[in-house]
Coordinates of C-alpha atoms in Angstrom, one line a residue:
X30 CA -58.0 243.1 44.7
X31 CA -60.2 240.3 43.5
X32 CA -58.2 237.7 41.6
X33 CA -59.3 236.6 38.1
X34 CA -60.6 233.2 37.9
X35 CA -61.7 231.1 34.8
X36 CA -64.6 229.5 36.6
X37 CA -66.9 230.3 39.5
X38 CA -69.3 228.3 41.5
X39 CA -72.7 229.8 42.2
X40 CA -75.6 228.1 43.9
X41 CA -74.0 224.7 43.1
X42 CA -73.4 225.3 39.4
X43 CA -69.9 225.8 38.1
X44 CA -69.8 228.4 35.4
X45 CA -66.7 229.1 33.3
X46 CA -65.8 232.3 31.5
X47 CA -67.5 231.3 28.2
X48 CA -70.4 229.4 29.7
X49 CA -69.4 226.2 27.9
X50 CA -70.3 224.2 31.1
X51 CA -67.4 221.7 30.6
X52 CA -66.1 222.1 34.1
X53 CA -69.6 221.8 35.5
X54 CA -70.3 218.5 33.7
X55 CA -66.8 217.1 34.8
X56 CA -67.5 218.0 38.4
X57 CA -70.9 216.4 38.3
X58 CA -69.5 213.3 36.7
X59 CA -66.9 212.9 39.5
X60 CA -69.6 213.4 42.0
X61 CA -71.9 210.9 40.4
X62 CA -69.2 208.3 40.2
X63 CA -68.3 208.7 43.8
X64 CA -72.1 208.4 44.9
X65 CA -72.6 205.4 42.6
X66 CA -69.6 203.6 44.1
X67 CA -71.0 204.2 47.5
X68 CA -74.4 202.8 46.5
X69 CA -73.1 200.0 44.4
X70 CA -73.8 197.4 47.1
X71 CA -77.4 198.5 46.8
X72 CA -78.0 199.0 43.1
X73 CA -75.1 197.0 41.7
X74 CA -75.3 193.9 39.7
X75 CA -75.2 191.4 42.7
X76 CA -77.7 193.3 44.7
X77 CA -80.8 191.3 45.8
X78 CA -83.1 194.4 45.7
X79 CA -85.8 194.4 43.1
X80 CA -85.2 196.3 39.8
X81 CA -88.0 198.7 40.8
X82 CA -86.3 199.5 44.2
X83 CA -83.0 200.1 42.3
X84 CA -84.6 202.4 39.9
X85 CA -86.2 204.3 42.8
X86 CA -82.7 204.7 44.4
X87 CA -81.3 205.9 41.2
X88 CA -84.2 208.5 40.7
X89 CA -84.0 209.7 44.3
X90 CA -80.3 209.9 44.8
X91 CA -78.2 210.0 41.6
X92 CA -80.5 211.7 39.1
X93 CA -81.1 214.9 41.1
X94 CA -77.3 215.4 41.1
X95 CA -77.2 215.8 37.3
X96 CA -80.7 217.3 36.8
X97 CA -80.1 220.3 39.0
X98 CA -79.7 223.3 36.8
X99 CA -80.3 221.3 33.6
X100 CA -82.2 224.1 32.0
X101 CA -79.0 226.2 32.1
X102 CA -76.3 223.7 31.4
X103 CA -78.4 221.8 28.9
X104 CA -77.4 224.1 26.2
X105 CA -73.8 222.8 26.4
X106 CA -72.2 220.8 23.5
X107 CA -73.7 217.4 22.7
X108 CA -70.3 215.8 23.7
X109 CA -70.8 217.1 27.2
X110 CA -74.3 215.9 27.5
X111 CA -73.1 212.5 26.3
X112 CA -70.9 212.3 29.3
X113 CA -73.9 212.3 31.6
X114 CA -75.8 209.9 29.2
X115 CA -73.0 207.5 29.4
X116 CA -73.1 207.5 33.1
X117 CA -76.8 206.9 33.0
X118 CA -76.3 204.0 30.5
X119 CA -73.7 202.4 32.9
X120 CA -76.1 202.7 35.9
X121 CA -79.0 201.2 34.1
X122 CA -76.9 198.4 32.9
X123 CA -75.7 197.7 36.3
X124 CA -79.2 197.9 37.8
X125 CA -80.5 195.1 35.5
X126 CA -77.2 193.2 35.2
X127 CA -77.6 193.5 31.4
X128 CA -75.4 191.6 29.0
X129 CA -72.8 193.9 27.6
X130 CA -74.2 193.7 24.0
X131 CA -77.7 194.8 25.1
X132 CA -78.6 198.1 23.4
X133 CA -78.9 201.2 25.5
X134 CA -82.1 202.1 23.7
X135 CA -83.7 198.8 24.8
X136 CA -82.6 199.4 28.4
X137 CA -84.2 202.8 28.4
X138 CA -87.4 201.6 26.8
X139 CA -87.9 198.5 29.0
X140 CA -87.0 200.5 32.2
X141 CA -89.1 203.6 31.1
X142 CA -86.2 205.9 31.9
X143 CA -86.0 208.9 29.6
X144 CA -82.7 209.9 27.8
X145 CA -80.7 212.8 29.3
X146 CA -81.7 215.1 26.4
X147 CA -85.4 214.3 27.1
X148 CA -85.0 215.1 30.8
X149 CA -83.2 218.3 29.9
X150 CA -86.0 219.3 27.4
X151 CA -88.7 218.5 29.9
X152 CA -87.1 220.5 32.5
X153 CA -86.6 223.5 30.2
X154 CA -90.3 223.3 29.2
X155 CA -91.4 223.2 32.8
X156 CA -89.1 226.2 33.5
X157 CA -90.7 228.1 30.5
X158 CA -94.2 227.3 31.8
X159 CA -93.3 228.7 35.3
X160 CA -91.8 231.8 33.7
X161 CA -95.0 232.4 31.6
X162 CA -97.3 232.6 34.6
X163 CA -94.8 234.5 36.9
X164 CA -95.9 237.6 38.7
X165 CA -92.6 239.4 38.2
X166 CA -92.7 241.2 34.7
X167 CA -88.9 241.0 34.4
X168 CA -89.0 237.3 34.8
X169 CA -91.6 237.1 32.0
X170 CA -89.4 239.3 29.8
X171 CA -86.8 236.5 29.9
X172 CA -89.1 234.7 27.4
X173 CA -88.9 237.5 24.8
X174 CA -86.1 236.7 22.5
X175 CA -87.4 238.2 19.3
X176 CA -84.9 241.0 19.0
X177 CA -82.0 238.8 20.0
X178 CA -79.0 239.1 17.6
X179 CA -77.1 235.9 17.3
X180 CA -73.4 236.0 16.1
X181 CA -72.6 232.4 17.1
X182 CA -74.5 229.1 16.4
X183 CA -74.2 228.1 20.1
X184 CA -77.3 226.8 21.8
X185 CA -79.0 229.2 24.2
X186 CA -81.2 228.1 27.1
X187 CA -84.4 229.2 25.3
X188 CA -83.4 226.9 22.3
X189 CA -83.9 223.9 24.5
X190 CA -87.8 224.4 24.3
X191 CA -87.5 223.8 20.5
X192 CA -85.4 220.6 20.5
X193 CA -86.7 217.8 18.3
X194 CA -86.1 214.5 20.1
X195 CA -85.3 211.6 17.8

């Protein structure tokens, strides 16, 4: 007898029964916080590394943790995506030792680091392009959403391609 579970982990992605992705986001936040604490001496406020080297460490070690599977879990509620965005803001603030009243938008602009929603949209677009040219016809059929009946207003993964970024 297989016991009933509300969540399952498959290929590193935690899925819950309703595909809300809240558990996945929480687990990734815990994992990111642990990795950031271990790396704080390298990318923290008092580190002597250059800002470019700190950004490289962030992009190579921390960012892949939350970008893995983003084309799937990116359709979660905005409040869940904001959890990852807040983490990224804290890391960037720590990297440049920014004053606490410095705006996050300014940090992202000056460091040329895209927002979490932009990264998710770009990954979804790249995924769509890979599916368009795929040799497997069933993979290409994943793009055909014309006859899809929608009862709920929840975001689906194919909606990420149409996001308007502000």
